[in-house]
Amino acid sequence: MNRRDFLKGLVGTSYVVLSGSSVLAPLNALAASGADASDGWLTTGSHMGAFKMKRKNGVISEVKPFDTDMYPTDMINGIKGLVYNPSRVRYPMVRLDFLLKGHQSDTTQRGDFRFVRVTWDKALGLFKDSLDLIQTKYGPSGLHAGQTGWRATGQLHSSTSHMQRAVGMHGNFVKKIGDYSTGAGQTILPYILGSTEVYAQGTSWSLILEHSKTIILWSNDPYKNLQVGWNAETHESYAYLAQLKEKVAKGEIRVISIDPVVTKTQQYLGCEQLYINPQTDVALMLGIAHEMVDKNLHDNAFIEGYSLGFDQFLPYIKGETDGVEKTPEWAAEITGVSAEIIRDLAKVMTKDRTQMLMGWCIQRQQHGEQPYWMAAVLATMIGQIGLPGGGISYGHHYSSIGVPSSGAAAPGAFPRNLDDGQKPIFDSTDFKGASNTIPVARWIDSILEPGKTIDSNGSKVTYPDIKMMVFSGNNPWNHHQDRNRMKKAFHKLECIVSIDMNWTATCRFSDIVLPACTTFERNDIDIYGAYANRGLLAMQKMVEPLFESLSDFEIFTRFAALLGKEKEYTRGMTEHDWLVKLYNDCKAANAGKFEMPEFEEFWKAGYVYFGEGEPWVRHAAFRDDPEINPLGTPSGLIEIFSRKIAHYEYDDCPGHPTWMEKAERSHGGPGSDKHPIWLQSCHPDKRLHSQMCESEEYRETYTVQGREPVYLNPEDAKKRGIKSGDVVRVFNDRGQLLAGAVVSDKFPKGVIRIQEGAWYGPVGKDGSKEGGAEIGAICSYGDPNTLTLDIGTSKLAQACSAYTCLVDYEKYQGKVPAVSSFSGPVEIAL
Ligand SMILES: Nc1nc2c(c(=O)[nH]1)N[C@H]1C(S)=C(S)[C@@H](COP(=O)(O)OP(=O)(O)OC[C@H]3O[C@@H](n4cnc5c(=O)[nH]c(N)nc54)[C@H](O)[C@@H]3O)O[C@H]1N2
Ligand SMILES: Nc1nc2c(c(=O)[nH]1)N[C@H]1C(S)=C(S)[C@@H](COP(=O)(O)OP(=O)(O)OC[C@H]3O[C@@H](n4cnc5c(=O)[nH]c(N)nc54)[C@H](O)[C@@H]3O)O[C@H]1N2
Ligand SMILES: [Mo]
């Protein structure tokens, strides 16, 4: 029987839904079956830091912070639940209708969560068949395997690299440029300051503490956001924040948090908070600039010596170009900050040494390029760029930026791309006139409108006709905006493959789901301290992979074997060989500078320590001599006016920073008459995006009636008859969700927060999981991206605009459906 006949034979076959018990089998009992002689304390790392973990009877029994971590995150209490939780993908599974009909399946069923268990061989075979079909029928423009995200740390098991190398050995595919984090910032700042800035090492905290008199936290909550890092966090930044708190208390440093919301950092530091209407920061900055010019507070010498284009910008401030003078009164009207405070800010920021610390949230909104550009202009007008404790930083809330780097060479990683000389089986690079790279947040647009040409950072992008997607190490049904629009796009895809540890919403909307093991079920090496690069951590396997899960290395080694390319893939090395090689290469690179023991000794000790680095000032060399050390901008100077950008003639990103109204804005802005509330979907305090939402007991420490909290302003809530503990329906024309009310005076009128990363759990009108496939289905748990707007920031960056989003809410009246996010699929036996 050939495959087609086999599949045909299945159509009409009756099937049974397996009862819940098989899906929710007691996990600890299963885990305990792997009892191991080598019990004891082991070392490992993760985005949340380094830990010691105790293995008892083959099960993780205790987790405690690493010896050197003085400020461990509370999330450590959720770590065990990452391994033992009911959302784990236990074995390879295929969506029912895809198993029956392959690429002819009814794609509107996608998301109904009906899956059939298959063997690894079967699943990998179907995966390869689909890739064959796509490459044969459509070529590389039919396949997108380029999305990335917060896959577990570790230089060997980088899941995205494994997937892209293996799939790349089969054929070429569409990739992405930029990321959701800083898409607008990293695109605009190279024009203005000559580098992305967002991912650059910043002025050392010790120098900021020594020299700054004023620190502006602009849209910035470092106390919350430094809990996690791109590599295992040392959490050393918290030692500096503790010193800052002391200096604030003594009146030695004035810290002003400019934010619509009272942040965790503001509460910790006990510093000043300046409320601002959401999405209006550019207007505030323009008002401040106007006052600086008006009172001649700006540093003319610095502007002349180090920047270009101030004279082209000045007429805009003065209203000569558009008839609107950007006075403090004008800004007050838009921002809700009084003209008096704006005048005072101009004085304060120019009086003493002022360090501006920008968060990333304000560039994840429409025209997100503008606040970053205008902040650079303000810093230029202040004239302290390149001085210790002065100027501007775009990263001190992220991954140990500001903690001096040790200067040691970091270890390499398992290769993402093919080795020199290797060729894919399907070697075509014919993208049929479409682009092979698209802006990261525009992939849904591309699926919906193939062939459309858009502007993007000075060039044109033509959307490829994507028919298949492969996801590993990222969770697009968390990270992307507008779920109902995503459903429409997914109806157009023929095949979706996901590799994950958990039944994320992305797996739910996939056709083939492959179980990866967690980072605690394999060996790896991590960089300890991200930007600080304090040393190397041994990530020692705690327990054997649960159920039928495999490491990403193993999954794609098996996949490569199917392609007849196993040796090419692994270079003939085992996982252990790779670990030793990565370590030894790093040892060789550091020879004579940093002593590293032999691999075995390192592995036994659990870590190598490189020591501390030297304090450092960002942009100091440029300040010292801008001719010898020019910035990477076209002129080598700070570009207040960019000829290059002006030349693009974009209506939504002109040649100098500009205040532009948003598509949706609260507090009297567009759309607020219909949906008056601004939804901010900030990064979660007790999760890493969607990761750790699956950690059951820990989740229960913050949920309300089992649902994600929605933080509400007391007056707004009262008006709607809502109190803490109620179930609330939040809605707009794009979607609806249920969440649990937490009424808090930290949130101003017209503002609510639902943290991103809340697992999408759609249910039908009857409350069923299967009904979650429907467009318009309500989210039973509270994923804010059910509601967010899916547009590019501008023609320049085309980045994510999740924070341009208006909603309304009410007390939920109907029968409250069960949360459908965490219990795995509806398992079907054929
Ligand atoms: N509304 C709104 N949306 C946002 C944001 C926002 O602020 N508001 N923020 C945006 C930002 S800045 C970001 S960075 C993104 C984050 O978006 P993502 O990075 O996509 O989010 P994560 O939830 O971290 O997804 C990582 C996935 O990888 C899986 N994973 C982890 N380790 C491994 C592994 O070893 N192997 C495999 N195969 N899988 C693994 C995890 O289980 C998880 O499902 O979200 C973006 N979306
Ligand atoms: N605990 C934890 N930490 C994390 C992450 C996580 O998932 N969990 N994710 C990491 C990642 S990938 C990223 S990209 C970073 C994200 O870093 P950011 O994007 O900087 O973080 P957020 O906490 O989302 O937003 C910071 C602040 O911006 C404010 N804000 C929002 N809109 C506006 C506005 O219009 N004007 C002003 N003035 N303020 C505004 C919010 O109220 C919030 O207090 O965090 C990193 N750190
Ligand atoms: Mo991010």
Short mmCIF file of N, CA and C in Angstrom, two decimals, residues 91-118 122-123 126-127 130 134 467-471 477 490-499 503 505-514:
data_model
loop_
_atom_site.label_atom_id
_atom_site.label_comp_id
_atom_site.label_asym_id
_atom_site.label_seq_id
_atom_site.Cartn_x
_atom_site.Cartn_y
_atom_site.Cartn_z
N TYR A 91 5.10 12.64 23.64
CA TYR A 91 5.57 11.85 22.49
C TYR A 91 5.22 12.62 21.23
N PRO A 92 5.83 12.24 20.10
CA PRO A 92 5.51 12.93 18.86
C PRO A 92 4.02 12.79 18.57
N MET A 93 3.42 13.86 18.10
CA MET A 93 1.98 13.82 17.80
C MET A 93 1.70 14.57 16.52
N VAL A 94 0.64 14.15 15.84
CA VAL A 94 0.25 14.76 14.57
C VAL A 94 -1.21 15.16 14.66
N ARG A 95 -1.52 16.33 14.14
CA ARG A 95 -2.91 16.80 14.14
C ARG A 95 -3.77 15.81 13.36
N LEU A 96 -4.93 15.51 13.89
CA LEU A 96 -5.79 14.46 13.34
C LEU A 96 -5.98 14.60 11.82
N ASP A 97 -6.47 15.74 11.39
CA ASP A 97 -6.80 15.84 9.97
C ASP A 97 -5.56 15.88 9.08
N PHE A 98 -4.45 16.33 9.65
CA PHE A 98 -3.20 16.31 8.87
C PHE A 98 -2.73 14.87 8.69
N LEU A 99 -2.90 14.08 9.72
CA LEU A 99 -2.51 12.67 9.61
C LEU A 99 -3.37 11.98 8.55
N LEU A 100 -4.63 12.37 8.49
CA LEU A 100 -5.54 11.74 7.53
C LEU A 100 -5.31 12.24 6.11
N LYS A 101 -5.07 13.54 5.96
CA LYS A 101 -5.08 14.11 4.60
C LYS A 101 -3.83 14.87 4.20
N GLY A 102 -2.85 14.91 5.07
CA GLY A 102 -1.59 15.58 4.71
C GLY A 102 -1.81 17.01 4.25
N HIS A 103 -1.19 17.38 3.16
CA HIS A 103 -1.26 18.77 2.70
C HIS A 103 -2.63 19.17 2.17
N GLN A 104 -3.53 18.19 2.05
CA GLN A 104 -4.91 18.53 1.65
C GLN A 104 -5.82 18.65 2.88
N SER A 105 -5.26 18.75 4.05
CA SER A 105 -6.10 18.74 5.26
C SER A 105 -6.97 19.98 5.34
N ASP A 106 -8.01 19.88 6.15
CA ASP A 106 -8.87 21.03 6.44
C ASP A 106 -8.14 21.91 7.46
N THR A 107 -7.59 23.00 6.96
CA THR A 107 -6.75 23.83 7.84
C THR A 107 -7.58 24.68 8.80
N THR A 108 -8.90 24.77 8.57
CA THR A 108 -9.72 25.52 9.53
C THR A 108 -9.88 24.71 10.83
N GLN A 109 -9.53 23.44 10.76
CA GLN A 109 -9.57 22.63 12.00
C GLN A 109 -8.34 22.91 12.87
N ARG A 110 -7.36 23.56 12.28
CA ARG A 110 -6.11 23.78 13.02
C ARG A 110 -6.41 24.58 14.29
N GLY A 111 -5.94 24.10 15.39
CA GLY A 111 -6.26 24.74 16.66
C GLY A 111 -7.37 24.03 17.40
N ASP A 112 -8.01 23.02 16.75
CA ASP A 112 -9.06 22.29 17.49
C ASP A 112 -8.45 21.33 18.51
N PHE A 113 -7.13 21.22 18.45
CA PHE A 113 -6.34 20.55 19.48
C PHE A 113 -6.51 19.03 19.46
N ARG A 114 -7.00 18.49 18.33
CA ARG A 114 -7.13 17.03 18.26
C ARG A 114 -5.87 16.44 17.62
N PHE A 115 -5.17 15.65 18.39
CA PHE A 115 -3.88 15.10 17.95
C PHE A 115 -3.84 13.59 18.15
N VAL A 116 -3.02 12.96 17.31
CA VAL A 116 -2.85 11.51 17.37
C VAL A 116 -1.38 11.21 17.68
N ARG A 117 -1.15 10.30 18.59
CA ARG A 117 0.22 9.91 18.92
C ARG A 117 0.82 9.07 17.78
N VAL A 118 2.05 9.38 17.43
CA VAL A 118 2.76 8.57 16.43
C VAL A 118 4.17 8.26 16.94
N LYS A 122 7.74 7.84 12.39
CA LYS A 122 6.60 8.32 11.60
C LYS A 122 6.61 9.86 11.54
N ALA A 123 6.80 10.48 12.70
CA ALA A 123 6.74 11.95 12.76
C ALA A 123 7.85 12.58 11.92
N LEU A 126 7.08 12.16 8.22
CA LEU A 126 6.08 13.12 7.73
C LEU A 126 6.69 14.51 7.56
N PHE A 127 7.55 14.88 8.49
CA PHE A 127 8.25 16.17 8.46
C PHE A 127 9.06 16.27 7.16
N SER A 130 6.90 16.47 3.99
CA SER A 130 6.34 17.81 3.80
C SER A 130 7.38 18.76 3.21
N ILE A 134 7.10 20.73 -0.34
CA ILE A 134 7.17 22.20 -0.44
C ILE A 134 8.29 22.63 -1.37
N LYS A 467 4.15 28.63 2.60
CA LYS A 467 3.20 27.51 2.68
C LYS A 467 3.48 26.60 3.87
N MET A 468 4.69 26.71 4.40
CA MET A 468 5.06 25.81 5.51
C MET A 468 5.94 26.58 6.49
N MET A 469 5.77 26.32 7.79
CA MET A 469 6.62 26.95 8.79
C MET A 469 7.14 25.90 9.76
N VAL A 470 8.36 26.13 10.23
CA VAL A 470 8.95 25.25 11.25
C VAL A 470 9.39 26.15 12.41
N PHE A 471 8.96 25.79 13.61
CA PHE A 471 9.28 26.59 14.80
C PHE A 471 10.05 25.75 15.81
N TRP A 477 2.82 31.87 18.91
CA TRP A 477 1.46 32.09 19.42
C TRP A 477 1.53 32.67 20.82
N PHE A 490 -2.95 31.19 9.32
CA PHE A 490 -2.62 29.77 9.45
C PHE A 490 -3.53 28.89 8.60
N HIS A 491 -4.74 29.37 8.31
CA HIS A 491 -5.61 28.60 7.40
C HIS A 491 -4.96 28.45 6.03
N LYS A 492 -4.08 29.38 5.68
CA LYS A 492 -3.45 29.34 4.36
C LYS A 492 -2.20 28.47 4.30
N LEU A 493 -1.73 28.03 5.46
CA LEU A 493 -0.50 27.22 5.47
C LEU A 493 -0.85 25.74 5.26
N GLU A 494 0.03 25.06 4.55
CA GLU A 494 -0.20 23.63 4.31
C GLU A 494 0.35 22.77 5.44
N CYS A 495 1.45 23.23 6.04
CA CYS A 495 2.07 22.38 7.08
C CYS A 495 2.83 23.25 8.07
N ILE A 496 2.70 22.90 9.34
CA ILE A 496 3.43 23.59 10.41
C ILE A 496 4.04 22.54 11.33
N VAL A 497 5.32 22.70 11.60
CA VAL A 497 6.02 21.76 12.49
C VAL A 497 6.54 22.54 13.69
N SER A 498 6.31 22.02 14.89
CA SER A 498 6.83 22.66 16.10
C SER A 498 7.63 21.68 16.93
N ILE A 499 8.74 22.17 17.44
CA ILE A 499 9.56 21.38 18.35
C ILE A 499 9.59 22.13 19.67
N TRP A 503 3.11 21.86 25.42
CA TRP A 503 1.98 22.10 24.53
C TRP A 503 1.64 23.59 24.54
N ALA A 505 0.61 27.20 22.73
CA ALA A 505 -0.42 27.46 21.71
C ALA A 505 0.15 27.26 20.32
N THR A 506 1.46 27.46 20.16
CA THR A 506 2.07 27.24 18.84
C THR A 506 1.96 25.76 18.46
N CYS A 507 2.23 24.88 19.41
CA CYS A 507 2.06 23.45 19.13
C CYS A 507 0.59 23.15 18.81
N ARG A 508 -0.28 23.75 19.58
CA ARG A 508 -1.71 23.55 19.39
C ARG A 508 -2.15 23.88 17.97
N PHE A 509 -1.51 24.89 17.36
CA PHE A 509 -1.87 25.32 16.01
C PHE A 509 -0.92 24.74 14.96
N SER A 510 -0.22 23.67 15.33
CA SER A 510 0.69 23.02 14.39
C SER A 510 0.10 21.72 13.89
N ASP A 511 0.81 21.09 12.94
CA ASP A 511 0.39 19.80 12.39
C ASP A 511 1.25 18.66 12.93
N ILE A 512 2.54 18.93 13.05
CA ILE A 512 3.46 17.91 13.57
C ILE A 512 4.15 18.51 14.79
N VAL A 513 4.06 17.82 15.92
CA VAL A 513 4.65 18.33 17.17
C VAL A 513 5.66 17.32 17.69
N LEU A 514 6.89 17.80 17.86
CA LEU A 514 7.97 16.92 18.31
C LEU A 514 8.43 17.32 19.71
#
